[in-house]
Tab-separated table of C-alpha atoms in Angstrom:
chain	number	residue	atom	x	y	z
A	1	UNK	CA	28.925	-2.206	9.678
A	2	UNK	CA	25.595	-1.158	11.206
A	3	UNK	CA	22.253	-2.169	9.714
A	4	UNK	CA	21.370	1.481	9.025
A	5	UNK	CA	24.549	2.018	7.010
A	6	UNK	CA	23.797	-1.151	5.044
A	7	UNK	CA	20.270	0.099	4.398
A	8	UNK	CA	21.663	3.373	3.078
A	9	UNK	CA	23.986	1.505	0.730
A	10	UNK	CA	21.041	-0.624	-0.412
A	11	UNK	CA	19.110	2.432	-1.562
A	12	UNK	CA	22.146	3.941	-3.299
A	13	UNK	CA	22.974	0.691	-5.090
A	14	UNK	CA	19.388	0.265	-6.207
A	15	UNK	CA	19.432	3.705	-7.808
A	16	UNK	CA	22.877	3.213	-9.340
A	17	UNK	CA	22.030	0.045	-11.254
A	18	UNK	CA	20.887	0.946	-14.795
A	19	UNK	CA	17.233	0.296	-15.558
A	20	UNK	CA	16.365	-0.822	-19.092
A	21	UNK	CA	12.970	0.218	-20.390
A	22	UNK	CA	11.527	0.057	-23.879
A	23	UNK	CA	8.203	0.576	-25.572
A	24	UNK	CA	6.682	-2.701	-26.711
A	25	UNK	CA	3.866	-1.100	-28.690
A	26	UNK	CA	0.218	-0.722	-27.801
A	27	UNK	CA	0.922	1.443	-24.760
A	28	UNK	CA	3.033	-1.122	-22.861
A	29	UNK	CA	6.435	-0.615	-21.246
A	30	UNK	CA	8.924	-3.187	-19.944
A	31	UNK	CA	11.412	-2.387	-17.183
A	32	UNK	CA	14.141	-4.453	-15.538
A	33	UNK	CA	16.638	-3.725	-12.784
A	34	UNK	CA	18.535	-4.964	-9.755
A	35	UNK	CA	19.029	-3.912	-6.148
A	36	UNK	CA	20.572	-5.079	-2.881
A	37	UNK	CA	19.336	-4.827	0.703
A	38	UNK	CA	20.778	-5.739	4.080
A	39	UNK	CA	17.801	-7.973	4.967
A	40	UNK	CA	17.007	-9.555	1.606
A	41	UNK	CA	20.366	-9.571	-0.180
A	42	UNK	CA	20.662	-9.226	-3.946
A	43	UNK	CA	17.347	-8.746	-5.766
A	44	UNK	CA	16.541	-8.690	-9.474
A	45	UNK	CA	13.195	-7.605	-10.852
A	46	UNK	CA	11.196	-7.149	-14.005
A	47	UNK	CA	7.984	-5.259	-14.656
A	48	UNK	CA	5.446	-4.712	-17.388
A	49	UNK	CA	2.962	-1.844	-17.395
A	50	UNK	CA	0.356	-1.332	-20.094
A	51	UNK	CA	-2.520	1.141	-20.360
A	52	UNK	CA	-5.388	0.724	-22.836
A	53	UNK	CA	-3.394	-1.932	-24.679
A	54	UNK	CA	-4.126	-1.940	-28.427
A	55	UNK	CA	-7.018	0.435	-27.698
A	56	UNK	CA	-8.825	-2.474	-26.017
A	57	UNK	CA	-9.584	-0.729	-22.720
A	58	UNK	CA	-7.382	-3.283	-20.921
A	59	UNK	CA	-4.752	-2.107	-18.414
A	60	UNK	CA	-2.016	-4.512	-17.310
A	61	UNK	CA	0.511	-4.451	-14.481
A	62	UNK	CA	3.063	-7.199	-13.841
A	63	UNK	CA	5.853	-7.064	-11.264
A	64	UNK	CA	8.233	-9.831	-10.167
A	65	UNK	CA	11.255	-9.691	-7.857
A	66	UNK	CA	13.529	-12.502	-6.737
A	67	UNK	CA	16.513	-12.674	-4.418
A	68	UNK	CA	18.579	-15.078	-2.399
A	69	UNK	CA	16.124	-14.771	0.529
A	70	UNK	CA	12.789	-14.966	-1.261
A	71	UNK	CA	10.572	-13.550	-3.972
A	72	UNK	CA	7.330	-11.712	-4.600
A	73	UNK	CA	5.133	-11.008	-7.586
A	74	UNK	CA	1.914	-9.296	-8.553
A	75	UNK	CA	-0.325	-9.441	-11.620
A	76	UNK	CA	-3.057	-6.821	-12.087
A	77	UNK	CA	-5.617	-6.627	-14.872
A	78	UNK	CA	-8.333	-4.071	-15.418
A	79	UNK	CA	-10.862	-3.595	-18.198
A	80	UNK	CA	-12.567	-0.206	-18.471
A	81	UNK	CA	-15.598	0.242	-20.706
A	82	UNK	CA	-16.439	3.900	-21.297
A	83	UNK	CA	-20.224	4.380	-21.298
A	84	UNK	CA	-20.345	8.183	-21.553
A	85	UNK	CA	-23.376	9.994	-20.137
A	86	UNK	CA	-26.011	7.708	-18.596
A	87	UNK	CA	-28.820	7.999	-16.068
A	88	UNK	CA	-26.206	7.341	-13.382
A	89	UNK	CA	-24.231	10.448	-14.333
A	90	UNK	CA	-21.590	11.713	-16.719
A	91	UNK	CA	-18.335	9.927	-17.629
A	92	UNK	CA	-19.831	6.568	-16.638
A	93	UNK	CA	-17.460	3.582	-16.629
A	94	UNK	CA	-17.866	-0.164	-16.224
A	95	UNK	CA	-14.747	-1.589	-14.566
A	96	UNK	CA	-13.731	-5.252	-14.324
A	97	UNK	CA	-10.571	-5.857	-12.284
A	98	UNK	CA	-8.462	-8.784	-11.202
A	99	UNK	CA	-5.372	-9.204	-9.032
A	100	UNK	CA	-3.130	-12.057	-7.940
A	101	UNK	CA	-0.116	-11.608	-5.695
A	102	UNK	CA	2.261	-13.792	-3.716
A	103	UNK	CA	5.102	-12.918	-1.334
A	104	UNK	CA	7.585	-15.199	0.420
A	105	UNK	CA	10.554	-13.546	2.141
A	106	UNK	CA	12.555	-15.044	4.994
A	107	UNK	CA	12.221	-11.920	7.164
A	108	UNK	CA	8.397	-12.058	7.006
A	109	UNK	CA	8.225	-15.480	8.623
A	110	UNK	CA	5.487	-16.807	6.325
A	111	UNK	CA	4.265	-16.710	2.726
A	112	UNK	CA	1.073	-14.948	1.645
A	113	UNK	CA	-1.076	-15.121	-1.483
A	114	UNK	CA	-4.102	-13.093	-2.585
A	115	UNK	CA	-6.538	-13.356	-5.503
A	116	UNK	CA	-9.224	-10.733	-6.034
A	117	UNK	CA	-11.937	-10.061	-8.616
A	118	UNK	CA	-14.119	-6.961	-8.790
A	119	UNK	CA	-16.938	-5.582	-10.917
A	120	UNK	CA	-17.865	-1.923	-10.463
A	121	UNK	CA	-19.604	1.049	-12.031
A	122	UNK	CA	-18.209	4.558	-11.680
A	123	UNK	CA	-19.967	7.814	-12.604
A	124	UNK	CA	-19.654	11.532	-11.984
A	125	UNK	CA	-22.905	12.632	-10.312
A	126	UNK	CA	-21.887	16.296	-9.865
A	127	UNK	CA	-19.058	18.459	-11.246
A	128	UNK	CA	-16.752	17.509	-8.354
A	129	UNK	CA	-18.379	14.335	-7.037
A	130	UNK	CA	-17.812	10.781	-8.319
A	131	UNK	CA	-19.490	7.583	-7.091
A	132	UNK	CA	-17.797	4.197	-7.471
A	133	UNK	CA	-19.711	1.091	-6.397
A	134	UNK	CA	-19.487	-2.617	-7.046
A	135	UNK	CA	-19.010	-6.169	-5.820
A	136	UNK	CA	-15.822	-8.105	-5.048
A	137	UNK	CA	-14.549	-11.589	-4.224
A	138	UNK	CA	-11.209	-12.193	-2.520
A	139	UNK	CA	-9.279	-15.310	-1.469
A	140	UNK	CA	-6.246	-15.171	0.822
A	141	UNK	CA	-3.768	-17.772	2.046
A	142	UNK	CA	-0.914	-18.078	4.524
A	143	UNK	CA	1.524	-21.001	4.339
A	144	UNK	CA	5.223	-21.853	4.809
A	145	UNK	CA	5.072	-20.533	8.383
A	146	UNK	CA	8.508	-20.532	10.012
A	147	UNK	CA	9.089	-21.791	13.530
A	148	UNK	CA	9.877	-18.324	14.942
A	149	UNK	CA	6.601	-16.767	13.718
A	150	UNK	CA	3.959	-15.811	16.271
A	151	UNK	CA	1.610	-18.671	17.243
A	152	UNK	CA	-1.241	-16.208	16.610
A	153	UNK	CA	-0.495	-16.631	12.893
A	154	UNK	CA	-0.885	-20.412	13.033
A	155	UNK	CA	-4.654	-20.093	13.469
A	156	UNK	CA	-4.778	-18.210	10.158
A	157	UNK	CA	-2.851	-20.849	8.185
A	158	UNK	CA	-4.535	-22.055	5.009
A	159	UNK	CA	-7.083	-20.530	2.648
A	160	UNK	CA	-10.141	-18.389	3.337
A	161	UNK	CA	-12.285	-16.126	1.208
A	162	UNK	CA	-14.680	-13.218	1.505
A	163	UNK	CA	-17.070	-11.362	-0.795
A	164	UNK	CA	-19.288	-8.330	-0.603
A	165	UNK	CA	-19.894	-4.800	-1.806
A	166	UNK	CA	-17.813	-1.611	-1.841
A	167	UNK	CA	-18.937	1.984	-2.241
A	168	UNK	CA	-16.593	4.977	-2.640
A	169	UNK	CA	-17.577	8.647	-2.728
A	170	UNK	CA	-14.919	11.001	-4.093
A	171	UNK	CA	-15.134	14.760	-3.660
A	172	UNK	CA	-12.915	17.387	-5.273
A	173	UNK	CA	-10.140	17.302	-7.856
A	174	UNK	CA	-6.380	16.794	-7.586
A	175	UNK	CA	-3.792	17.137	-10.333
A	176	UNK	CA	-1.786	14.043	-9.291
A	177	UNK	CA	-2.640	11.519	-6.574
A	178	UNK	CA	0.937	10.347	-5.904
A	179	UNK	CA	2.668	13.726	-6.229
A	180	UNK	CA	-0.066	16.325	-5.709
A	181	UNK	CA	0.754	19.896	-6.700
A	182	UNK	CA	-2.656	21.560	-6.556
A	183	UNK	CA	-6.210	20.705	-5.550
A	184	UNK	CA	-8.038	18.785	-2.857
A	185	UNK	CA	-9.595	15.325	-2.728
A	186	UNK	CA	-11.649	13.414	-0.154
A	187	UNK	CA	-12.414	9.695	-0.571
A	188	UNK	CA	-14.856	7.862	1.704
A	189	UNK	CA	-15.006	4.070	1.247
A	190	UNK	CA	-17.474	1.683	2.882
A	191	UNK	CA	-16.991	-2.089	2.576
A	192	UNK	CA	-19.511	-4.725	3.638
A	193	UNK	CA	-18.130	-8.282	3.361
A	194	UNK	CA	-21.091	-10.568	4.059
A	195	UNK	CA	-20.294	-13.786	2.141
A	196	UNK	CA	-17.572	-16.409	2.275
A	197	UNK	CA	-15.519	-17.359	5.327
A	198	UNK	CA	-14.886	-13.833	6.655
A	199	UNK	CA	-17.542	-11.224	7.416
A	200	UNK	CA	-16.648	-7.630	8.291
A	201	UNK	CA	-17.502	-3.958	7.767
A	202	UNK	CA	-15.008	-1.163	7.230
A	203	UNK	CA	-15.134	2.597	6.796
A	204	UNK	CA	-12.050	4.419	5.499
A	205	UNK	CA	-11.235	8.064	4.797
A	206	UNK	CA	-8.409	9.544	2.731
A	207	UNK	CA	-7.932	13.276	2.146
A	208	UNK	CA	-5.320	15.285	0.235
A	209	UNK	CA	-4.857	19.064	0.105
A	210	UNK	CA	-2.085	20.512	-2.088
A	211	UNK	CA	-1.068	24.020	-3.067
A	212	UNK	CA	1.614	25.475	-5.329
A	213	UNK	CA	3.721	27.964	-3.390
A	214	UNK	CA	5.762	28.771	-6.509
A	215	UNK	CA	6.084	27.180	-9.984
A	216	UNK	CA	8.590	24.572	-8.690
A	217	UNK	CA	7.374	24.275	-5.075
A	218	UNK	CA	4.348	22.400	-3.686
A	219	UNK	CA	3.013	21.849	-0.155
A	220	UNK	CA	0.772	18.840	0.486
A	221	UNK	CA	-1.170	17.526	3.480
A	222	UNK	CA	-2.475	13.954	3.633
A	223	UNK	CA	-4.895	12.602	6.240
A	224	UNK	CA	-6.279	9.093	6.526
A	225	UNK	CA	-7.982	6.759	8.916
A	226	UNK	CA	-10.240	3.761	9.156
A	227	UNK	CA	-12.158	1.333	11.332
A	228	UNK	CA	-12.767	-2.367	10.604
A	229	UNK	CA	-15.196	-4.535	12.543
A	230	UNK	CA	-15.774	-8.273	12.311
A	231	UNK	CA	-19.421	-9.367	11.991
A	232	UNK	CA	-21.555	-12.362	12.907
A	233	UNK	CA	-19.569	-13.223	16.030
A	234	UNK	CA	-16.268	-13.656	14.172
A	235	UNK	CA	-12.845	-12.312	15.123
A	236	UNK	CA	-11.205	-9.992	12.620
A	237	UNK	CA	-8.782	-11.964	10.449
A	238	UNK	CA	-5.189	-10.861	9.914
A	239	UNK	CA	-6.089	-10.714	6.197
A	240	UNK	CA	-8.514	-7.850	6.860
A	241	UNK	CA	-6.633	-5.862	9.515
A	242	UNK	CA	-4.781	-2.624	8.794
A	243	UNK	CA	-0.972	-2.603	8.607
A	244	UNK	CA	1.151	0.552	8.515
A	245	UNK	CA	4.811	1.169	7.770
A	246	UNK	CA	7.017	1.089	4.711
A	247	UNK	CA	5.399	3.674	2.454
A	248	UNK	CA	3.415	5.300	5.278
A	249	UNK	CA	4.416	6.431	7.777
A	250	UNK	CA	7.968	6.620	6.457
A	251	UNK	CA	10.727	5.782	8.932
A	252	UNK	CA	9.140	2.432	9.872
A	253	UNK	CA	9.374	-1.008	8.296
A	254	UNK	CA	6.451	-2.765	6.622
A	255	UNK	CA	4.062	-3.621	9.456
A	256	UNK	CA	6.469	-1.784	11.761
A	257	UNK	CA	3.771	0.298	13.467
A	258	UNK	CA	1.175	-1.268	15.755
A	259	UNK	CA	0.605	-4.402	17.850
A	260	UNK	CA	3.410	-6.985	17.733
A	261	UNK	CA	4.009	-10.384	19.267
A	262	UNK	CA	7.578	-9.872	20.480
A	263	UNK	CA	9.821	-12.118	22.547
A	264	UNK	CA	13.575	-11.657	22.216
A	265	UNK	CA	15.233	-14.384	20.124
A	266	UNK	CA	11.869	-16.177	19.809
A	267	UNK	CA	9.401	-14.153	17.732
A	268	UNK	CA	8.861	-10.671	16.306
A	269	UNK	CA	5.637	-10.669	14.266
A	270	UNK	CA	3.450	-7.723	13.259
A	271	UNK	CA	-0.259	-8.334	13.955
A	272	UNK	CA	-1.951	-5.207	12.540
A	273	UNK	CA	-5.093	-3.723	14.029
A	274	UNK	CA	-8.704	-2.745	13.425
A	275	UNK	CA	-8.170	1.025	13.809
A	276	UNK	CA	-5.645	3.286	12.117
A	277	UNK	CA	-4.821	6.953	11.510
A	278	UNK	CA	-2.260	8.559	9.199
A	279	UNK	CA	-1.022	12.103	8.579
A	280	UNK	CA	1.735	13.544	6.404
A	281	UNK	CA	2.956	17.047	5.587
A	282	UNK	CA	5.468	17.440	2.768
A	283	UNK	CA	7.162	20.394	1.068
A	284	UNK	CA	8.385	19.304	-2.384
A	285	UNK	CA	10.507	20.935	-5.085
A	286	UNK	CA	10.669	19.938	-8.765
A	287	UNK	CA	14.294	19.485	-9.825
A	288	UNK	CA	13.442	18.495	-13.398
A	289	UNK	CA	10.558	16.949	-15.301
A	290	UNK	CA	11.361	13.509	-13.859
A	291	UNK	CA	13.115	14.242	-10.525
A	292	UNK	CA	11.784	15.859	-7.348
A	293	UNK	CA	12.855	16.158	-3.723
A	294	UNK	CA	10.918	16.923	-0.550
A	295	UNK	CA	11.023	17.346	3.220
A	296	UNK	CA	8.299	15.643	5.271
A	297	UNK	CA	6.851	14.854	8.678
A	298	UNK	CA	4.767	11.656	8.925
A	299	UNK	CA	2.692	10.289	11.803
A	300	UNK	CA	0.471	7.259	12.251
A	301	UNK	CA	-0.879	4.595	14.543
A	302	UNK	CA	-2.569	1.169	14.366
A	303	UNK	CA	-4.340	-0.292	17.371
A	304	UNK	CA	-7.135	-2.523	18.760
A	305	UNK	CA	-7.337	-6.292	18.360
A	306	UNK	CA	-10.307	-8.498	19.176
A	307	UNK	CA	-10.397	-9.893	22.684
A	308	UNK	CA	-7.173	-10.090	24.704
A	309	UNK	CA	-4.693	-11.900	22.455
A	310	UNK	CA	-1.773	-13.740	24.049
A	311	UNK	CA	1.239	-14.630	21.916
A	312	UNK	CA	4.666	-16.119	22.499
A	313	UNK	CA	5.681	-12.896	24.251
A	314	UNK	CA	2.628	-12.886	26.527
A	315	UNK	CA	-0.351	-10.481	26.343
A	316	UNK	CA	-0.169	-8.284	23.251
A	317	UNK	CA	-0.294	-4.515	23.817
A	318	UNK	CA	-2.815	-3.193	21.278
A	319	UNK	CA	-3.344	0.279	22.768
A	320	UNK	CA	-3.222	3.530	20.790
A	321	UNK	CA	0.216	5.165	20.524
A	322	UNK	CA	1.044	7.732	17.834
A	323	UNK	CA	4.386	7.260	16.044
A	324	UNK	CA	6.093	9.948	13.967
A	325	UNK	CA	9.152	10.573	11.803
A	326	UNK	CA	10.727	13.407	9.776
A	327	UNK	CA	13.032	13.275	6.804
A	328	UNK	CA	13.849	13.849	3.141
A	329	UNK	CA	12.497	12.132	0.019
A	330	UNK	CA	13.689	11.798	-3.565
A	331	UNK	CA	11.252	10.964	-6.387
A	332	UNK	CA	12.021	9.580	-9.849
A	333	UNK	CA	9.254	9.199	-12.450
A	334	UNK	CA	9.567	5.984	-14.490
A	335	UNK	CA	7.308	4.131	-16.889
A	336	UNK	CA	6.184	1.746	-14.130
A	337	UNK	CA	5.411	4.444	-11.611
A	338	UNK	CA	7.357	6.648	-9.203
A	339	UNK	CA	10.492	5.393	-7.448
A	340	UNK	CA	10.677	6.968	-3.997
A	341	UNK	CA	13.748	6.922	-1.738
A	342	UNK	CA	13.142	8.288	1.770
A	343	UNK	CA	15.622	9.088	4.541
A	344	UNK	CA	13.699	9.338	7.813
A	345	UNK	CA	14.520	9.878	11.484
A	346	UNK	CA	11.827	8.511	13.839
A	347	UNK	CA	10.685	11.147	16.325
A	348	UNK	CA	8.484	8.924	18.494
A	349	UNK	CA	8.242	5.135	18.540
A	350	UNK	CA	7.816	2.135	20.794
A	351	UNK	CA	10.679	-0.082	21.937
A	352	UNK	CA	9.940	-2.989	19.608
A	353	UNK	CA	8.719	-1.091	16.527
A	354	UNK	CA	10.421	-2.050	13.279
A	355	UNK	CA	12.376	1.039	12.182
A	356	UNK	CA	13.542	1.680	8.641
A	357	UNK	CA	15.460	4.928	8.293
A	358	UNK	CA	16.088	4.415	4.569
A	359	UNK	CA	13.356	3.044	2.316
A	360	UNK	CA	13.081	2.430	-1.420
A	361	UNK	CA	9.565	2.052	-2.835
A	362	UNK	CA	7.825	1.912	-6.198
A	363	UNK	CA	4.584	3.922	-6.145
A	364	UNK	CA	2.629	2.342	-8.993
A	365	UNK	CA	0.371	4.498	-11.118
A	366	UNK	CA	-1.986	1.558	-11.833
């Protein structure tokens, strides 16, 4: 049986398994389920999502999955203190956030962990303009590197941290960020990481335009891109590079777009890049209050590494090359977010890209 047929069965089985969810009080919801995939085998998972728990201003997100070939988990906390109208603007908020995640799957070739803390202030400075600025600290780690992983990853093994400031300007209004039906939004984010082990600057742009063509039909256009540059004579770490694939563009595996260290039967490791672009056009129809379907065309590219990296497969090709795919998507609204199943046919790709014609993702609302 081909891998693509197995992937299709994985998505169908994941949807067929009943999901148990119940209100725990205080705005929290628990969800549990099971799935199966051709690369990771049987997987069971549990999640907890809470918003403004016990009217405390605390939001909570907890996800854990485990299978015969690995596990991953993520804990997210956020405290929002509403300050009302201040000299900074209207609807001012003080936001304290924390995240810890860890992933260790056999097909990745190594385990990763991330801890992040942030303190920010957000305010509306004009009717359709919001400013969000603050400081952050982040620690990352790579360990349990397998023998067939690119030697370029070995130099990143261990722990390193970074800290700095972030500033986001948001223009416009959109009715729903994950499933937009009407409105337009432009986010510009500048990051300056100047402390810790890793120093870099980044500038990212994300734009969404959506219009209702009829009560049950919506057309949306998404555009994104970014540039990341190492500072102070450093090389850009794999922790800070951009990776595409999985959720965007659909039709490609996680990290499936962009520079790779590939040598047949030796290594096949995604390396990311310091430049990226994304675009997506989707026509979506509401089937019911909780179910939707859409047709889409996605495109994207990641490119540019520091220097002239040489891996197990020789010199790494980090040139620009736009990939694209077209397909159909199904959406299911749950308490933990939106479950998205996509069936995609790649239109343009490179020989060693990681393709994923059927994908199953949870788009968290946190």
